Structure formats: structure tokens, C-alpha cells
PDB file of C-alpha atoms and ligand atoms in Angstrom:
ATOM      1  CA  MET R   1     -53.756  -5.775  39.840  1.00 93.00           C
ATOM      2  CA  GLU R   2     -54.189  -4.781  36.206  1.00 97.00           C
ATOM      3  CA  ALA R   3     -52.402  -2.252  33.986  1.00 98.00           C
ATOM      4  CA  LEU R   4     -54.292   0.384  31.966  1.00 98.00           C
ATOM      5  CA  PHE R   5     -52.876   1.557  28.734  1.00 98.00           C
ATOM      6  CA  GLY R   6     -54.734   4.573  27.461  1.00 96.00           C
ATOM      7  CA  GLY R   7     -54.344   6.249  24.147  1.00 95.00           C
ATOM      8  CA  SER R   8     -56.086   7.220  20.920  1.00 95.00           C
ATOM      9  CA  PHE R   9     -55.139   4.015  19.144  1.00 97.00           C
ATOM     10  CA  ASP R  10     -55.967   5.599  15.809  1.00 97.00           C
ATOM     11  CA  PRO R  11     -54.940   2.934  14.872  1.00 98.00           C
ATOM     12  CA  VAL R  12     -53.314   0.538  17.361  1.00 98.00           C
ATOM     13  CA  HIS R  13     -49.893  -0.522  15.978  1.00 98.00           C
ATOM     14  CA  SER R  14     -47.027  -2.879  16.825  1.00 98.00           C
ATOM     15  CA  GLY R  15     -45.262  -0.210  18.928  1.00 97.00           C
ATOM     16  CA  HIS R  16     -48.246  -0.244  21.357  1.00 97.00           C
ATOM     17  CA  LEU R  17     -48.414  -4.070  21.402  1.00 98.00           C
ATOM     18  CA  VAL R  18     -44.718  -4.455  22.212  1.00 97.00           C
ATOM     19  CA  VAL R  19     -45.038  -1.920  25.084  1.00 97.00           C
ATOM     20  CA  ALA R  20     -48.079  -3.821  26.447  1.00 98.00           C
ATOM     21  CA  GLU R  21     -46.504  -7.255  26.169  1.00 98.00           C
ATOM     22  CA  THR R  22     -43.307  -6.021  27.908  1.00 97.00           C
ATOM     23  CA  VAL R  23     -45.315  -4.523  30.756  1.00 97.00           C
ATOM     24  CA  ALA R  24     -47.565  -7.620  31.038  1.00 98.00           C
ATOM     25  CA  GLU R  25     -44.537  -9.777  31.411  1.00 97.00           C
ATOM     26  CA  ILE R  26     -42.711  -7.555  33.879  1.00 96.00           C
ATOM     27  CA  LEU R  27     -45.779  -7.041  36.177  1.00 96.00           C
ATOM     28  CA  SER R  28     -47.197 -10.531  35.584  1.00 97.00           C
ATOM     29  CA  ALA R  29     -50.462  -8.697  35.045  1.00 97.00           C
ATOM     30  CA  ARG R  30     -53.174  -8.204  32.487  1.00 98.00           C
ATOM     31  CA  VAL R  31     -53.060  -5.030  30.342  1.00 98.00           C
ATOM     32  CA  ARG R  32     -56.295  -3.347  29.429  1.00 98.00           C
ATOM     33  CA  PHE R  33     -56.117  -1.037  26.427  1.00 98.00           C
ATOM     34  CA  VAL R  34     -58.319   2.000  27.064  1.00 98.00           C
ATOM     35  CA  PRO R  35     -59.189   3.904  23.937  1.00 97.00           C
ATOM     36  CA  ALA R  36     -59.990   7.521  24.621  1.00 96.00           C
ATOM     37  CA  ARG R  37     -63.214   9.032  23.437  1.00 94.00           C
ATOM     38  CA  GLU R  38     -61.235  12.263  23.115  1.00 89.00           C
ATOM     39  CA  GLN R  39     -57.670  12.878  24.234  1.00 86.00           C
ATOM     40  CA  PRO R  40     -57.262  16.099  26.165  1.00 83.00           C
ATOM     41  CA  PHE R  41     -53.776  16.855  24.789  1.00 77.00           C
ATOM     42  CA  LYS R  42     -54.318  15.859  21.121  1.00 73.00           C
ATOM     43  CA  ARG R  43     -54.577  18.939  19.043  1.00 62.00           C
ATOM     44  CA  ALA R  44     -55.684  17.167  15.812  1.00 73.00           C
ATOM     45  CA  ALA R  45     -59.087  15.439  15.924  1.00 80.00           C
ATOM     46  CA  HIS R  46     -59.129  11.705  15.838  1.00 89.00           C
ATOM     47  CA  VAL R  47     -59.745  10.227  12.436  1.00 95.00           C
ATOM     48  CA  ALA R  48     -61.477   6.885  13.172  1.00 97.00           C
ATOM     49  CA  THR R  49     -64.543   6.932  15.472  1.00 96.00           C
ATOM     50  CA  PRO R  50     -64.138   5.800  19.008  1.00 96.00           C
ATOM     51  CA  GLU R  51     -66.037   2.517  18.333  1.00 97.00           C
ATOM     52  CA  GLN R  52     -63.796   1.908  15.215  1.00 98.00           C
ATOM     53  CA  ARG R  53     -60.728   2.430  17.328  1.00 98.00           C
ATOM     54  CA  ALA R  54     -62.038   0.053  19.932  1.00 98.00           C
ATOM     55  CA  GLU R  55     -62.891  -2.516  17.278  1.00 98.00           C
ATOM     56  CA  MET R  56     -59.337  -2.414  15.842  1.00 98.00           C
ATOM     57  CA  LEU R  57     -58.081  -3.005  19.417  1.00 98.00           C
ATOM     58  CA  ASP R  58     -60.409  -5.987  19.743  1.00 98.00           C
ATOM     59  CA  LEU R  59     -58.808  -7.478  16.636  1.00 98.00           C
ATOM     60  CA  ALA R  60     -55.318  -6.646  17.871  1.00 98.00           C
ATOM     61  CA  VAL R  61     -55.724  -8.244  21.264  1.00 98.00           C
ATOM     62  CA  ALA R  62     -57.455 -11.383  20.099  1.00 98.00           C
ATOM     63  CA  GLY R  63     -55.508 -14.451  21.013  1.00 95.00           C
ATOM     64  CA  ASN R  64     -53.429 -12.836  23.818  1.00 98.00           C
ATOM     65  CA  PRO R  65     -54.926 -13.914  27.172  1.00 98.00           C
ATOM     66  CA  ARG R  66     -53.074 -11.075  28.953  1.00 98.00           C
ATOM     67  CA  PHE R  67     -54.620  -8.368  26.863  1.00 98.00           C
ATOM     68  CA  ALA R  68     -58.166  -6.833  26.942  1.00 98.00           C
ATOM     69  CA  VAL R  69     -59.989  -3.820  25.721  1.00 98.00           C
ATOM     70  CA  GLU R  70     -61.685  -1.468  28.207  1.00 98.00           C
ATOM     71  CA  ARG R  71     -64.476   0.626  26.648  1.00 98.00           C
ATOM     72  CA  VAL R  72     -65.289   2.694  29.777  1.00 98.00           C
ATOM     73  CA  GLU R  73     -64.188   6.032  28.290  1.00 97.00           C
ATOM     74  CA  LEU R  74     -66.550   5.645  25.367  1.00 96.00           C
ATOM     75  CA  SER R  75     -69.553   6.225  27.573  1.00 95.00           C
ATOM     76  CA  LEU R  76     -67.882   8.908  29.856  1.00 96.00           C
ATOM     77  CA  PRO R  77     -67.957  12.572  28.919  1.00 93.00           C
ATOM     78  CA  ALA R  78     -65.300  14.031  26.678  1.00 92.00           C
ATOM     79  CA  PRO R  79     -62.415  14.880  26.995  1.00 92.00           C
ATOM     80  CA  SER R  80     -61.266  11.626  28.529  1.00 93.00           C
ATOM     81  CA  TYR R  81     -59.572  12.437  31.831  1.00 94.00           C
ATOM     82  CA  SER R  82     -57.689   9.544  33.412  1.00 95.00           C
ATOM     83  CA  VAL R  83     -58.856  10.577  37.010  1.00 96.00           C
ATOM     84  CA  ARG R  84     -62.535  10.346  35.842  1.00 96.00           C
ATOM     85  CA  THR R  85     -61.826   7.031  34.149  1.00 97.00           C
ATOM     86  CA  LEU R  86     -60.260   5.569  37.231  1.00 98.00           C
ATOM     87  CA  ARG R  87     -63.158   6.758  39.438  1.00 97.00           C
ATOM     88  CA  ALA R  88     -65.578   5.057  37.116  1.00 98.00           C
ATOM     89  CA  LEU R  89     -63.518   1.758  37.299  1.00 98.00           C
ATOM     90  CA  ALA R  90     -63.222   2.052  41.057  1.00 97.00           C
ATOM     91  CA  GLU R  91     -66.939   2.255  41.352  1.00 97.00           C
ATOM     92  CA  ARG R  92     -67.470  -0.656  38.974  1.00 97.00           C
ATOM     93  CA  GLU R  93     -64.764  -2.940  40.336  1.00 96.00           C
ATOM     94  CA  PRO R  94     -64.149  -1.943  44.042  1.00 94.00           C
ATOM     95  CA  GLY R  95     -61.029  -3.494  45.475  1.00 92.00           C
ATOM     96  CA  ASN R  96     -59.251  -3.894  42.112  1.00 95.00           C
ATOM     97  CA  ARG R  97     -55.896  -2.054  41.991  1.00 94.00           C
ATOM     98  CA  PHE R  98     -54.758  -0.326  38.829  1.00 97.00           C
ATOM     99  CA  VAL R  99     -51.457   0.645  37.375  1.00 97.00           C
ATOM    100  CA  LEU R 100     -51.647   3.496  34.942  1.00 98.00           C
ATOM    101  CA  LEU R 101     -49.144   3.141  32.109  1.00 97.00           C
ATOM    102  CA  LEU R 102     -47.787   6.376  30.582  1.00 95.00           C
ATOM    103  CA  GLY R 103     -45.198   7.000  27.877  1.00 93.00           C
ATOM    104  CA  ALA R 104     -42.413   9.366  28.810  1.00 91.00           C
ATOM    105  CA  ASP R 105     -44.060  11.984  26.604  1.00 88.00           C
ATOM    106  CA  ALA R 106     -47.427  11.791  28.389  1.00 88.00           C
ATOM    107  CA  ALA R 107     -45.626  11.724  31.755  1.00 92.00           C
ATOM    108  CA  ARG R 108     -44.250  15.178  31.029  1.00 91.00           C
ATOM    109  CA  GLU R 109     -47.729  16.560  30.993  1.00 90.00           C
ATOM    110  CA  LEU R 110     -48.717  14.959  34.324  1.00 92.00           C
ATOM    111  CA  SER R 111     -48.621  18.195  36.334  1.00 90.00           C
ATOM    112  CA  GLN R 112     -51.263  19.636  34.022  1.00 91.00           C
ATOM    113  CA  TRP R 113     -53.738  16.814  34.392  1.00 92.00           C
ATOM    114  CA  TRP R 114     -57.300  17.369  35.539  1.00 92.00           C
ATOM    115  CA  GLU R 115     -57.526  16.695  39.306  1.00 94.00           C
ATOM    116  CA  VAL R 116     -54.099  15.020  39.296  1.00 94.00           C
ATOM    117  CA  GLU R 117     -54.014  15.279  43.168  1.00 93.00           C
ATOM    118  CA  SER R 118     -56.623  12.501  43.281  1.00 94.00           C
ATOM    119  CA  LEU R 119     -54.452  10.133  41.221  1.00 95.00           C
ATOM    120  CA  PRO R 120     -52.397   8.323  43.966  1.00 93.00           C
ATOM    121  CA  ALA R 121     -55.537   7.159  45.702  1.00 94.00           C
ATOM    122  CA  LEU R 122     -56.754   5.602  42.490  1.00 96.00           C
ATOM    123  CA  ALA R 123     -53.678   4.091  40.805  1.00 97.00           C
ATOM    124  CA  ASP R 124     -50.007   3.706  40.650  1.00 96.00           C
ATOM    125  CA  VAL R 125     -48.291   5.385  37.799  1.00 97.00           C
ATOM    126  CA  MET R 126     -45.724   3.493  35.759  1.00 97.00           C
ATOM    127  CA  VAL R 127     -43.773   5.088  32.971  1.00 96.00           C
ATOM    128  CA  PHE R 128     -42.428   3.178  30.006  1.00 95.00           C
ATOM    129  CA  ALA R 129     -39.616   4.469  27.947  1.00 92.00           C
ATOM    130  CA  ARG R 130     -37.075   3.363  25.438  1.00 84.00           C
ATOM    131  CA  PRO R 131     -33.511   2.744  26.734  1.00 82.00           C
ATOM    132  CA  GLY R 132     -31.781   6.131  27.121  1.00 82.00           C
ATOM    133  CA  CYS R 133     -34.931   8.189  26.920  1.00 84.00           C
ATOM    134  CA  ALA R 134     -35.229  10.887  29.566  1.00 87.00           C
ATOM    135  CA  VAL R 135     -37.995  10.155  32.030  1.00 90.00           C
ATOM    136  CA  PRO R 136     -39.346  13.209  33.854  1.00 87.00           C
ATOM    137  CA  GLU R 137     -39.105  13.355  37.675  1.00 88.00           C
ATOM    138  CA  HIS R 138     -42.503  13.447  39.245  1.00 89.00           C
ATOM    139  CA  ARG R 139     -43.457  12.338  42.740  1.00 90.00           C
ATOM    140  CA  LEU R 140     -46.459  10.497  41.422  1.00 92.00           C
ATOM    141  CA  ILE R 141     -44.388   8.219  39.210  1.00 94.00           C
ATOM    142  CA  THR R 142     -43.841   5.031  41.164  1.00 92.00           C
ATOM    143  CA  ARG R 143     -42.051   2.906  38.572  1.00 94.00           C
ATOM    144  CA  VAL R 144     -40.175   3.155  35.266  1.00 94.00           C
ATOM    145  CA  VAL R 145     -39.735   0.265  32.919  1.00 94.00           C
ATOM    146  CA  GLU R 146     -37.609   0.036  29.745  1.00 93.00           C
ATOM    147  CA  VAL R 147     -39.315  -1.113  26.586  1.00 94.00           C
ATOM    148  CA  PRO R 148     -37.731  -1.858  23.200  1.00 93.00           C
ATOM    149  CA  ALA R 149     -37.665   1.073  20.861  1.00 89.00           C
ATOM    150  CA  ILE R 150     -40.074   0.480  18.018  1.00 93.00           C
ATOM    151  CA  ASP R 151     -40.185   3.558  15.869  1.00 93.00           C
ATOM    152  CA  ILE R 152     -43.850   3.439  14.760  1.00 96.00           C
ATOM    153  CA  SER R 153     -46.537   6.057  15.436  1.00 95.00           C
ATOM    154  CA  ALA R 154     -50.217   5.983  14.445  1.00 96.00           C
ATOM    155  CA  THR R 155     -49.525   9.176  12.498  1.00 96.00           C
ATOM    156  CA  MET R 156     -46.971   7.282  10.419  1.00 97.00           C
ATOM    157  CA  VAL R 157     -49.491   4.548   9.819  1.00 98.00           C
ATOM    158  CA  ARG R 158     -52.189   6.929   8.758  1.00 98.00           C
ATOM    159  CA  GLU R 159     -49.882   8.798   6.420  1.00 98.00           C
ATOM    160  CA  ARG R 160     -48.751   5.567   4.754  1.00 98.00           C
ATOM    161  CA  VAL R 161     -52.349   4.468   4.171  1.00 98.00           C
ATOM    162  CA  GLY R 162     -53.000   7.973   2.694  1.00 98.00           C
ATOM    163  CA  GLN R 163     -50.131   7.498   0.345  1.00 98.00           C
ATOM    164  CA  GLY R 164     -51.179   4.064  -0.650  1.00 98.00           C
ATOM    165  CA  ARG R 165     -48.167   2.514   0.968  1.00 98.00           C
ATOM    166  CA  SER R 166     -47.867  -0.741   2.844  1.00 98.00           C
ATOM    167  CA  ILE R 167     -48.572  -0.936   6.532  1.00 98.00           C
ATOM    168  CA  ARG R 168     -47.965  -4.716   6.703  1.00 98.00           C
ATOM    169  CA  TYR R 169     -46.215  -5.621   9.950  1.00 98.00           C
ATOM    170  CA  LEU R 170     -46.591  -2.140  11.374  1.00 98.00           C
ATOM    171  CA  VAL R 171     -50.087  -3.196  12.475  1.00 98.00           C
ATOM    172  CA  PRO R 172     -51.518  -6.700  12.993  1.00 98.00           C
ATOM    173  CA  ASP R 173     -52.933  -8.303   9.867  1.00 98.00           C
ATOM    174  CA  ALA R 174     -56.495  -8.203  11.134  1.00 98.00           C
ATOM    175  CA  VAL R 175     -56.135  -4.434  11.775  1.00 98.00           C
ATOM    176  CA  ARG R 176     -54.711  -3.951   8.309  1.00 98.00           C
ATOM    177  CA  GLU R 177     -57.656  -5.760   6.783  1.00 98.00           C
ATOM    178  CA  TYR R 178     -60.128  -3.721   8.825  1.00 98.00           C
ATOM    179  CA  ILE R 179     -58.555  -0.453   7.685  1.00 98.00           C
ATOM    180  CA  ALA R 180     -58.641  -1.568   4.013  1.00 98.00           C
ATOM    181  CA  THR R 181     -62.195  -2.871   4.220  1.00 98.00           C
ATOM    182  CA  ARG R 182     -63.587   0.334   5.818  1.00 97.00           C
ATOM    183  CA  GLY R 183     -61.456   2.647   3.697  1.00 97.00           C
ATOM    184  CA  LEU R 184     -60.001   4.287   6.773  1.00 98.00           C
ATOM    185  CA  TYR R 185     -57.221   6.904   6.587  1.00 97.00           C
ATOM    186  CA  ARG R 186     -57.357   7.270   2.768  1.00 95.00           C
TER     187      ARG R 186
HETATM  188  P1  LIG C 201     -50.363   9.643  17.049  1.00 50.95           P
HETATM  189  O1  LIG C 201     -49.247   9.334  16.046  1.00 50.95           O
HETATM  190  O2  LIG C 201     -51.713   9.629  16.442  1.00 50.95           O
HETATM  191  O3  LIG C 201     -50.149  10.789  18.025  1.00 50.95           O
HETATM  192  P2  LIG C 201     -49.415   7.412  18.837  1.00 50.95           P
HETATM  193  O4  LIG C 201     -48.843   6.334  17.858  1.00 50.95           O
HETATM  194  O5  LIG C 201     -48.469   8.232  19.561  1.00 50.95           O
HETATM  195  O6  LIG C 201     -50.510   8.306  17.965  1.00 50.95           O
HETATM  196  P3  LIG C 201     -51.322   6.945  20.853  1.00 50.95           P
HETATM  197  O7  LIG C 201     -52.547   6.094  20.681  1.00 50.95           O
HETATM  198  O8  LIG C 201     -51.537   8.382  21.233  1.00 50.95           O
HETATM  199  O9  LIG C 201     -50.395   6.591  19.697  1.00 50.95           O
HETATM  200  O10 LIG C 201     -50.434   6.258  21.993  1.00 50.95           O
HETATM  201  C1  LIG C 201     -50.724   5.919  23.280  1.00 50.95           C
HETATM  202  C2  LIG C 201     -49.503   5.848  24.050  1.00 50.95           C
HETATM  203  O11 LIG C 201     -48.582   4.908  23.410  1.00 50.95           O
HETATM  204  C3  LIG C 201     -48.758   7.161  24.190  1.00 50.95           C
HETATM  205  O12 LIG C 201     -48.344   7.329  25.563  1.00 50.95           O
HETATM  206  C4  LIG C 201     -47.491   6.943  23.344  1.00 50.95           C
HETATM  207  O13 LIG C 201     -46.397   7.627  23.907  1.00 50.95           O
HETATM  208  C5  LIG C 201     -47.298   5.483  23.329  1.00 50.95           C
HETATM  209  N1  LIG C 201     -46.698   5.009  22.098  1.00 50.95           N
HETATM  210  C6  LIG C 201     -47.172   5.205  20.865  1.00 50.95           C
HETATM  211  N2  LIG C 201     -46.332   4.649  19.964  1.00 50.95           N
HETATM  212  C7  LIG C 201     -45.303   4.105  20.651  1.00 50.95           C
HETATM  213  C8  LIG C 201     -44.141   3.356  20.289  1.00 50.95           C
HETATM  214  N3  LIG C 201     -43.805   3.065  19.015  1.00 50.95           N
HETATM  215  N4  LIG C 201     -43.316   2.931  21.266  1.00 50.95           N
HETATM  216  C9  LIG C 201     -43.621   3.276  22.541  1.00 50.95           C
HETATM  217  N5  LIG C 201     -44.664   3.866  22.918  1.00 50.95           N
HETATM  218  C10 LIG C 201     -45.508   4.304  22.012  1.00 50.95           C
END
């Protein structure tokens, strides 16, 4: 069994990493970060390219044997629908069972997903939420886990870079260096 953690990761930050580590520990499973080529529900366009977002994830997961980066959505059509992603993985890795990780915010949109009825056959759905956060009721949600509240968003990281402020500790050092070297988010 492996957990899939999808998102824009524009850029990956410490909030994502704490979620993934918590889930990896609770499930005793590996977590694959799945950067979206294009997220269906994101109104604003992504800033970094899909490959840059995946490269920042490579840097962020380095050294953690329970973490990996899954690039499958980069070669699938846009927008990146989870059901399509899961079908591609099922074809590539028959017999492997996946747990799809969703934040409480993403879980609220579950009913509007493309071909959501196919989801149960492809993966279990696990929602992560900070303590006290309302988790929506949905028959497809099989498990809920509490994760420590870390109030960081990628939007906050991008804004800070744009303002010339520090993002030290908000993202891993190697990601911070990557952002500086490429001049991303300025
Ligand atoms: P943006 O600010 O660009 O919208 P984001 O920081 O929310 O991005 P995404 O890459 O869209 O990051 O996040 C992927 C998933 O991780 C989403 O389900 C989101 O809810 C969750 N997530 C993001 N930041 C945190 C955090 N600090 N704590 C817990 N979950 C988070």
C-alpha cells in the first residue's frame, strides 16, 4: 500500500512535509508526492512549470526513505484528474493498492470530481485535517487523520519571495536555494 499526495506544490513547503510524515508514520506506508500538471480547481495559473515543481519536490524528499515523487500526471492530459491518474497507475502497477490523501478543503469538492464514481475501485480516500477542523461527510471518505496545524501555504511562500522576505524554514533549504537560483516567484 502506498499513499498519494497530490497538489500544485508551487512550491512544496514544510506544511506539506509535516502532513506527509504524519501520514507515513500512521499508515506505515510510503508517501508519493504527485505534482499536478494543472489542478482542476485552481483558478490562478501555476507559476513554476510542472517540471520545476517536480524538481523542487525531488529536493524536498531527498533523504527520507518513506517519500518519493510521482511524475505520472506530467505526461497525462491536463487538467489532472485523480481518477485518470489512478487508472494510469493501476495499469502501470497492477496489484498495488493506493490511498489518496486529501486535505479537508479538497475533500469538500469530492462530489464535483470527474468520474468520482470510479474512485472506490481505484483507491481508498483518506482525509487529513488539523485538530478541530471540520471534515465533510462523504461516503467515499474511508479514514480521517489529524495532522499538526502548520499555517503555511504556497501562496504565502510566493508572496514572501515577491516581497524579498525570508522563506527560511518555511521550505527546505535546498528548495529555498533552487528558488533563489532560478529567480522563481520574484
Ligand atoms: P496555494 O497556496 O498555491 O493554493 P497550497 O499551499 O495550498 O497552495 P497545494 O500544493 O495546493 O498547496 O497543496 C496540496 C494539498 O496540501 C492541499 O490539499 C492542501 O490542502 C494541503 N496543504 C497545503 N498546505 C498545507 C498545510 N500548511 N497544512 C496542511 N495541509 C496543507
